[in-house]
């Protein structure tokens, strides 16, 4: 991996004189050095920006420096933000606005005008924050004292995300063959992905891989076998199968390195000319930082490589995984994550073993060798990128990885699959969408606050949809007399064409006169009561009738005289009801 660094750009102006600017530069250099000692990547002090030209120049340099993964800005003094407009408008790297100050405390007895001119971080960072919001620039804002451990941890987390961006922009994925037949989720728009994320995804024939495998020498295989013996335990006598996996790994690595690819995919349905599906070969390549996606899933392959790069200065434990089945005992809900061969040993709890087992699917002529181990327990993150047609959706879920429930005491050699359990069902699933900066729409029901009927002289009594904030009374209208309030459970009857729901009281029968209520979805209010109840006011002698366009968002529910009732999603006369 490249030796990435981040640039520290400090804002000021010439108004305060050379002495102040010298102090600002010295303090910025000190802060950058101390922060670099605790952050996962170095923070390099670059310049104290005092003019639009300086800011624009440093941004241009950052854009074209491959080692610069992002910039961190901070205003020691007041820095007029119109100076920043041209530079920030050109910025193509991740941006962190760090709202902090050099001194932790206010020295009340020593404050004078010189102190105020020098220490204006609160003033300067507010101005700086405004221009970032005004320009609508994507950015991360972290506020806090720069020597606090929690603040430093947040900066480190942002740095890792910025590394993911840098790796993504240079990502190349090598597909050996196509996707698994008839599978939908592994498909995607490669042109749009290259435009949005920078990924170059292309296909190489399996025959090209076989040709490269035939060119691998026995000496190259012997050298890789020594690496296998150093890292893993041999739990099989089929040494030929292990050597064949070594041949596959050497060939794939040569092809990827020649093309600059950091991720690859294949499928068990396209192995023409090969004896085994790459198992141990794929696993050992992932342990070296390459990304992999099974069944031709190139999106997972690229995401695996990116996450490995983001965690390089941490534990680096990232692996391709599939969710297979559930454990649905109340209060003990789990999801079993596994795959038949290609789970990265970076998540292994102990020393992996090389074993050979029969694989009943795909074009395998011989039993493939693979690494077998138990996954390490602990907190983890599950990431999935899917193509929704016109946009990409990144789904991120916090989980707790646990030891397999039913296999904790079994002999390891009896588990041919690499297994890791996912638990903690109460964690929230966070969904990020590059076109919509909000969570997907979730239907929420709210109590209709204007259920009390009012009667107009011409159009009768009506209930307006809840999004109409003002309920204007019609001049000369009279209200109905108070009726006893009836509480009844509601049952969903039918979904609307525009996302609303129609409800009837549970007691409503064919000849009932209780009104139906139309509720629209609302994401701004959350209904906390699991057992939702509505209060209905019975109106003697009146029945409910829906207009022709009854499911449009602006239609009103009217109460009119006549022998009509609402039943089974339609309006019928009483004599027509069964």
XYZ file of C-alpha atoms in Angstrom:
578
model
C 0.000 0.000 0.000
C 1.061 3.570 -0.591
C 2.423 5.609 2.293
C -0.626 7.800 2.799
C -0.567 11.033 4.754
C -2.972 13.847 5.592
C -2.313 17.561 5.238
C -2.930 20.055 8.039
C -3.989 23.444 6.624
C -4.425 26.238 9.200
C -6.446 29.358 8.450
C -5.485 32.879 9.445
C -4.990 36.316 7.809
C -2.359 39.060 7.568
C -4.386 41.478 9.707
C -2.695 40.415 12.961
C 0.951 40.892 11.965
C 3.989 38.645 11.508
C 4.429 37.782 15.194
C 0.964 36.262 15.406
C 1.439 34.333 12.159
C 4.754 32.931 13.386
C 3.135 31.749 16.617
C 0.286 30.146 14.656
C 2.733 28.263 12.415
C 4.799 27.004 15.386
C 1.738 25.818 17.243
C 0.320 24.105 14.136
C 3.604 22.262 13.608
C 3.587 21.126 17.249
C -0.010 19.929 17.038
C 0.657 17.998 13.820
C 3.669 16.209 15.318
C 1.885 15.208 18.529
C -1.225 14.071 16.680
C 0.832 12.032 14.207
C 2.244 10.056 17.132
C -1.215 8.755 18.109
C -3.137 8.732 14.816
C -3.074 5.763 12.396
C -1.618 7.957 9.628
C 0.746 10.963 9.761
C -0.700 14.477 9.863
C 1.633 16.823 7.999
C 1.502 20.560 8.666
C 1.413 22.201 5.265
C 0.710 25.928 5.440
C -0.849 28.753 7.400
C -3.217 30.027 4.711
C -3.597 33.803 4.617
C -4.986 34.439 1.137
C -7.168 32.938 -1.553
C -4.127 32.221 -3.724
C -2.411 30.196 -0.957
C -5.529 28.167 -0.271
C -6.153 27.432 -3.949
C -2.542 26.382 -4.468
C -2.452 23.958 -1.541
C -5.749 22.399 -2.640
C -4.414 21.857 -6.167
C -1.326 20.205 -4.750
C -3.439 17.954 -2.536
C -5.613 16.900 -5.457
C -2.630 15.722 -7.502
C -0.520 14.221 -4.726
C -1.213 10.463 -4.684
C 0.085 10.147 -1.121
C -2.290 12.815 0.241
C -5.476 11.051 1.346
C -7.260 14.164 2.645
C -6.908 17.563 4.275
C -7.619 18.721 7.832
C -8.463 22.417 8.241
C -8.463 24.485 11.415
C -8.647 28.226 12.033
C -6.293 29.360 14.825
C -7.356 32.970 14.324
C -10.233 34.430 12.407
C -9.883 33.474 8.725
C -12.360 35.249 6.393
C -14.040 32.443 4.519
C -14.490 34.147 1.176
C -10.782 33.420 0.786
C -11.601 29.704 0.912
C -14.296 29.588 -1.775
C -12.109 29.030 -4.867
C -9.903 26.467 -3.174
C -12.659 24.431 -1.542
C -14.621 24.446 -4.778
C -11.675 22.640 -6.433
C -11.113 20.161 -3.593
C -11.392 16.503 -4.658
C -10.026 14.847 -1.521
C -11.850 14.076 1.754
C -12.080 17.102 4.043
C -12.128 17.238 7.851
C -12.983 20.503 9.583
C -11.345 20.254 12.996
C -12.932 22.747 15.423
C -10.475 22.978 18.301
C -8.021 25.409 19.896
C -4.412 25.280 21.044
C -4.974 26.068 24.742
C -7.358 24.012 26.841
C -8.318 26.692 29.390
C -9.078 30.410 29.347
C -6.387 32.299 31.311
C -8.703 34.880 32.836
C -5.985 36.947 34.523
C -3.790 37.155 31.428
C -6.328 38.035 28.743
C -5.528 41.170 26.759
C -6.066 42.304 23.186
C -3.016 40.428 21.922
C -4.375 37.216 23.420
C -7.755 37.817 21.799
C -6.222 38.420 18.373
C -4.185 35.215 18.551
C -6.749 32.851 20.087
C -9.883 33.180 17.982
C -10.500 29.530 17.130
C -14.148 29.684 18.209
C -14.658 32.745 16.037
C -12.680 31.421 13.078
C -14.164 27.929 13.057
C -17.710 29.280 13.002
C -16.872 31.351 9.944
C -15.171 28.310 8.429
C -18.140 26.099 9.209
C -20.475 28.520 7.480
C -18.598 28.479 4.183
C -18.521 24.675 4.184
C -22.286 24.574 4.632
C -22.811 27.366 2.115
C -20.794 25.554 -0.559
C -22.632 22.273 0.174
C -19.269 20.500 0.360
C -19.139 16.961 1.762
C -17.052 17.126 4.920
C -16.577 15.737 8.388
C -16.755 18.103 11.363
C -15.067 17.094 14.635
C -15.188 19.442 17.620
C -13.185 19.023 20.805
C -9.789 19.536 22.391
C -7.020 18.151 20.207
C -5.221 16.290 23.018
C -8.291 14.396 24.251
C -8.205 10.667 23.487
C -11.817 10.474 22.299
C -11.263 13.327 19.845
C -8.120 11.664 18.517
C -10.025 8.385 18.088
C -12.669 10.161 15.994
C -9.979 11.701 13.785
C -8.392 8.275 13.359
C -11.720 6.775 12.343
C -12.199 9.489 9.736
C -8.687 8.870 8.427
C -9.499 5.206 7.837
C -12.630 6.156 5.922
C -10.567 8.583 3.821
C -8.092 5.783 3.069
C -11.049 3.769 1.786
C -11.888 6.615 -0.581
C -8.313 6.758 -1.877
C -8.147 3.004 -2.437
C -11.561 3.039 -4.100
C -10.454 5.628 -6.657
C -7.648 3.293 -7.823
C -9.560 0.008 -7.502
C -9.295 -2.553 -10.300
C -11.199 -5.842 -10.130
C -10.257 -8.931 -12.166
C -13.186 -11.220 -12.912
C -12.260 -14.779 -13.856
C -15.287 -15.668 -15.957
C -18.791 -14.347 -15.306
C -21.228 -14.462 -12.382
C -23.064 -17.506 -11.120
C -25.976 -18.213 -13.429
C -29.420 -16.741 -12.611
C -28.217 -14.832 -9.530
C -29.474 -11.225 -9.347
C -27.682 -9.566 -6.425
C -24.203 -10.136 -7.897
C -25.086 -8.089 -10.973
C -24.491 -4.354 -11.251
C -23.796 -1.388 -13.495
C -20.022 -1.385 -13.996
C -20.041 1.914 -15.885
C -21.917 3.746 -13.130
C -19.715 2.187 -10.450
C -16.581 3.423 -12.217
C -18.117 6.879 -12.507
C -19.211 7.084 -8.857
C -16.583 5.020 -7.035
C -13.663 4.793 -9.446
C -13.719 0.994 -9.796
C -12.494 -0.579 -13.045
C -14.192 -3.978 -13.363
C -13.203 -6.204 -16.279
C -13.238 -9.883 -17.221
C -10.382 -12.273 -18.006
C -11.036 -15.692 -19.487
C -10.538 -18.756 -17.308
C -8.428 -20.098 -20.165
C -5.979 -17.242 -19.619
C -5.667 -18.305 -15.976
C -5.111 -21.945 -16.949
C -2.384 -20.863 -19.370
C -0.674 -18.892 -16.586
C -1.019 -21.856 -14.198
C 0.739 -24.148 -16.670
C 3.672 -21.721 -16.719
C 4.221 -21.882 -12.930
C 7.419 -23.739 -12.012
C 7.888 -26.376 -9.346
C 10.417 -24.131 -7.612
C 7.787 -21.392 -7.246
C 5.354 -23.923 -5.776
C 8.011 -25.222 -3.327
C 8.653 -21.669 -2.081
C 4.950 -21.044 -1.470
C 4.573 -24.417 0.249
C 7.203 -23.307 2.758
C 5.074 -20.228 3.480
C 2.035 -22.452 3.995
C 3.915 -24.641 6.485
C 5.044 -21.562 8.409
C 1.546 -20.116 8.765
C -0.776 -23.132 8.801
C -1.038 -26.701 10.108
C -1.276 -29.460 7.516
C -4.234 -31.700 8.438
C -4.347 -33.750 5.227
C -2.154 -36.280 3.437
C -3.238 -35.014 0.022
C -0.191 -32.840 -0.598
C -0.907 -32.799 -4.331
C -4.150 -30.892 -3.702
C -2.269 -28.284 -1.652
C 0.386 -27.896 -4.357
C -2.351 -27.409 -6.935
C -3.826 -24.604 -4.825
C -0.366 -23.040 -4.639
C -0.165 -23.181 -8.434
C -3.524 -21.406 -8.694
C -2.504 -18.723 -6.204
C 0.779 -17.951 -7.955
C -0.953 -17.670 -11.328
C -3.767 -15.420 -10.065
C -1.343 -13.172 -8.200
C 0.856 -12.764 -11.283
C -2.132 -11.806 -13.425
C -3.505 -9.324 -10.876
C -0.152 -7.694 -10.210
C 0.474 -7.317 -13.939
C -2.829 -5.457 -14.349
C -2.700 -3.526 -11.071
C -5.787 -5.322 -9.686
C -6.429 -5.547 -5.934
C -9.574 -7.700 -6.041
C -10.855 -10.713 -7.970
C -13.896 -12.946 -8.323
C -14.726 -16.333 -9.807
C -17.520 -18.900 -9.774
C -17.619 -22.673 -9.356
C -19.662 -22.873 -12.583
C -16.774 -21.595 -14.725
C -13.655 -23.682 -14.030
C -12.974 -25.133 -17.471
C -9.466 -26.588 -17.543
C -9.037 -26.429 -13.735
C -9.101 -29.352 -11.308
C -10.183 -27.451 -8.193
C -12.067 -24.325 -7.271
C -9.486 -21.982 -5.687
C -9.971 -22.373 -1.933
C -6.676 -22.154 -0.082
C -5.407 -20.004 -2.966
C -8.177 -17.419 -2.534
C -7.869 -17.459 1.254
C -4.117 -16.835 1.260
C -4.486 -14.049 -1.309
C -7.066 -12.351 0.936
C -4.660 -12.671 3.863
C -2.226 -10.585 1.780
C -4.786 -7.791 1.275
C -6.518 -8.799 -1.961
C -10.300 -8.639 -2.063
C -12.493 -11.547 -3.128
C -16.161 -12.101 -3.929
C -17.704 -15.530 -4.421
C -19.975 -16.510 -7.306
C -18.651 -13.614 -9.381
C -19.687 -10.888 -6.929
C -17.255 -8.149 -7.954
C -18.902 -5.556 -5.670
C -18.102 -7.654 -2.592
C -14.586 -8.289 -3.930
C -13.859 -4.562 -4.192
C -15.443 -3.767 -0.810
C -13.342 -6.492 0.844
C -10.136 -4.975 -0.539
C -11.199 -1.476 0.554
C -12.056 -2.571 4.098
C -8.765 -4.423 4.371
C -6.955 -1.231 3.398
C -8.969 0.790 5.920
C -8.002 -1.624 8.698
C -4.354 -2.051 7.760
C -3.047 -0.105 10.753
C -5.616 -1.784 13.013
C -6.332 -5.506 13.166
C -7.013 -5.727 9.412
C -9.541 -8.521 9.948
C -11.894 -8.264 6.975
C -13.385 -11.179 5.079
C -15.897 -12.107 2.442
C -18.884 -13.736 4.146
C -22.411 -14.913 3.423
C -25.388 -15.186 5.786
C -26.746 -18.720 5.610
C -29.340 -19.478 8.269
C -30.948 -18.214 11.493
C -31.215 -19.263 15.099
C -34.613 -17.888 16.122
C -34.965 -18.847 19.782
C -36.584 -15.926 21.585
C -33.958 -13.694 23.117
C -31.134 -15.688 21.488
C -31.499 -14.694 17.826
C -28.420 -15.297 15.679
C -27.462 -15.402 12.030
C -24.931 -18.006 10.875
C -22.342 -16.586 8.467
C -20.308 -19.078 6.448
C -18.969 -20.071 3.041
C -17.848 -23.299 1.475
C -14.182 -22.366 0.893
C -13.135 -18.754 0.711
C -13.204 -17.209 4.188
C -10.158 -15.062 4.955
C -7.921 -16.397 7.782
C -7.537 -12.852 9.142
C -10.702 -13.527 11.177
C -9.399 -16.829 12.570
C -9.395 -17.220 16.338
C -6.426 -19.620 16.229
C -3.946 -21.181 13.849
C -5.795 -22.373 10.713
C -5.490 -25.911 9.342
C -5.239 -27.002 5.716
C -7.735 -29.765 4.955
C -9.273 -31.354 1.871
C -12.982 -32.119 1.629
C -15.396 -33.138 -1.058
C -17.206 -30.257 -2.765
C -20.386 -31.415 -4.436
C -21.153 -28.346 -6.533
C -19.373 -26.870 -9.523
C -16.805 -28.192 -11.964
C -14.420 -29.717 -9.407
C -12.579 -32.797 -10.639
C -10.793 -33.299 -7.305
C -11.397 -32.354 -3.681
C -10.129 -28.776 -3.135
C -7.805 -27.900 -0.259
C -8.925 -25.113 2.031
C -8.193 -23.462 5.393
C -10.458 -24.501 8.267
C -10.758 -22.478 11.479
C -13.156 -20.894 13.940
C -13.804 -17.174 13.691
C -12.699 -14.850 16.457
C -15.469 -13.383 18.648
C -15.990 -9.672 19.183
C -17.666 -6.589 17.807
C -17.721 -6.306 14.027
C -19.334 -4.526 11.099
C -21.143 -6.105 8.149
C -21.064 -4.095 4.911
C -23.009 -4.784 1.740
C -23.113 -2.739 -1.483
C -26.077 -3.334 -3.784
C -27.170 -1.884 -7.107
C -30.744 -0.581 -6.864
C -30.934 0.384 -10.535
C -29.933 4.006 -10.992
C -28.280 4.267 -7.590
C -26.078 2.318 -5.195
C -26.989 1.528 -1.611
C -24.433 0.801 1.092
C -25.878 -1.170 4.021
C -23.820 -1.140 7.229
C -24.738 -3.133 10.326
C -23.036 -3.377 13.723
C -22.913 -6.976 14.935
C -21.396 -9.142 17.636
C -19.408 -12.113 16.277
C -19.700 -15.211 18.495
C -18.466 -18.788 18.393
C -20.738 -21.232 16.493
C -23.569 -22.243 18.775
C -23.877 -25.940 17.958
C -20.220 -26.659 17.230
C -18.377 -25.101 20.155
C -17.446 -28.475 21.679
C -17.139 -30.529 18.491
C -13.875 -31.645 16.939
C -12.635 -28.926 14.550
C -11.749 -31.454 11.840
C -15.428 -32.421 11.530
C -16.370 -28.953 10.250
C -15.459 -28.740 6.582
C -16.818 -25.213 6.303
C -15.375 -22.043 7.716
C -17.998 -20.720 10.067
C -18.512 -17.501 11.954
C -21.656 -16.557 13.863
C -23.272 -13.137 13.740
C -25.404 -12.021 16.632
C -26.827 -9.016 18.446
C -30.191 -8.617 16.732
C -30.950 -5.319 18.460
C -28.305 -3.278 16.634
C -29.786 -0.838 14.200
C -29.137 -1.224 10.491
C -27.812 1.973 8.947
C -28.405 2.527 5.251
C -26.440 5.068 3.239
C -27.486 6.076 -0.242
C -25.259 8.198 -2.467
C -28.305 9.968 -3.917
C -30.426 10.358 -0.773
C -28.747 11.426 2.469
C -31.382 9.908 4.662
C -32.556 6.513 5.695
C -35.018 4.704 3.417
C -38.660 5.496 3.901
C -40.244 3.688 6.789
C -44.004 3.832 7.215
C -44.977 5.358 10.530
C -48.533 5.736 11.705
C -49.642 8.787 13.612
C -52.840 9.414 15.416
C -55.236 11.499 13.345
C -55.626 14.695 15.362
C -58.582 16.062 13.478
C -60.979 13.186 13.775
C -63.643 15.386 15.379
C -66.179 15.990 12.557
C -67.404 19.373 11.416
C -70.398 19.867 9.184
C -70.467 22.366 6.307
C -73.673 23.578 4.652
C -72.764 22.161 1.233
C -70.094 19.509 1.306
C -70.848 17.867 4.609
C -68.476 16.921 7.361
C -64.912 16.045 6.291
C -61.635 14.831 7.726
C -58.596 16.428 6.147
C -55.287 14.586 5.661
C -52.843 15.260 8.522
C -50.333 17.076 6.308
C -52.751 20.006 5.987
C -51.731 22.052 9.010
C -54.619 24.521 9.181
C -58.186 23.368 9.514
C -60.203 26.342 8.297
C -63.828 26.372 9.270
C -66.381 27.149 6.624
C -68.366 30.281 7.476
C -71.758 29.407 8.872
C -70.807 25.830 9.571
C -72.355 24.098 12.542
C -70.732 21.392 14.574
C -72.337 18.102 15.464
C -73.385 17.532 19.049
C -70.982 15.670 21.306
C -71.226 11.912 21.016
C -69.795 9.230 23.281
C -66.195 8.417 22.318
C -65.628 4.796 21.314
C -62.195 3.186 21.451
C -61.655 0.342 19.013
C -58.668 -1.539 17.704
C -57.850 -0.972 14.058
C -57.037 -3.530 11.401
C -55.324 -2.803 8.071
C -57.653 -3.236 5.153
C -55.707 -2.397 2.041
C -52.593 -0.417 1.053
C -53.008 2.736 -0.979
C -51.444 3.491 -4.336
C -49.426 6.358 -2.842
C -48.185 4.782 0.359
C -51.065 5.314 2.785
C -53.159 2.799 4.677
C -56.913 2.556 5.092
C -58.275 1.440 8.438
C -61.693 0.352 9.656
C -62.776 -0.137 13.261
C -62.581 -3.792 14.204
C -66.254 -3.685 15.118
C -67.332 -2.376 11.727
C -69.700 -4.745 9.957
C -71.505 -4.507 6.667
C -74.155 -2.113 8.017
C -71.996 -0.214 10.471
C -71.929 3.544 10.325
C -68.446 4.140 11.876
C -66.182 6.050 9.485
C -63.053 4.762 7.800
C -59.865 6.720 8.443
C -57.135 7.370 5.860
C -53.600 7.651 7.245
C -50.515 8.615 5.255
C -46.976 7.544 6.044
C -44.987 9.938 8.172
C -41.273 9.548 8.846
C -40.953 12.540 11.168
C -42.951 11.101 14.048
C -42.460 7.666 15.518
C -45.363 5.771 17.024
C -44.006 4.234 20.204
C -47.075 2.198 21.132
C -46.930 -1.282 19.682
C -50.692 -1.679 20.052
C -51.927 1.299 18.064
C -55.399 2.479 18.866
C -57.557 5.164 17.376
C -60.573 6.920 18.815
C -63.598 6.943 16.569
C -66.636 9.105 17.014
C -69.842 7.383 15.988
C -72.229 9.476 14.012
C -75.842 8.310 13.971
C -77.508 8.415 10.624
C -74.317 9.079 8.679
C -72.274 6.624 6.645
C -68.826 6.780 5.060
C -68.307 7.224 1.362
C -64.927 7.523 -0.429
C -64.519 9.709 -3.505
C -63.643 8.109 -6.847
C -59.922 8.891 -6.433
C -60.039 7.580 -2.915
C -56.352 6.722 -2.556
C -54.737 9.944 -3.755
C -52.960 11.923 -1.033
C -55.196 15.010 -1.175
C -58.582 13.316 -1.341
C -60.923 13.877 1.596
C -63.077 11.396 3.421
C -66.602 12.791 3.338
C -69.586 11.968 5.510
C -72.781 12.300 3.456
C -76.366 11.290 3.780
C -77.245 8.166 1.944
C -77.319 4.370 2.146
C -73.567 3.909 1.574
C -71.068 2.106 3.723
C -67.372 1.332 3.287
C -66.586 -2.376 3.138
C -63.714 -4.487 1.763
C -61.966 -1.614 0.060
C -64.900 -0.390 -2.011
C -68.050 1.694 -1.706
C -71.324 -0.159 -2.092
C -74.933 0.416 -1.360
C -76.319 -1.504 1.564
C -78.533 -3.669 -0.605
C -75.468 -4.719 -2.646
C -73.578 -6.024 0.364
C -73.506 -9.769 0.971
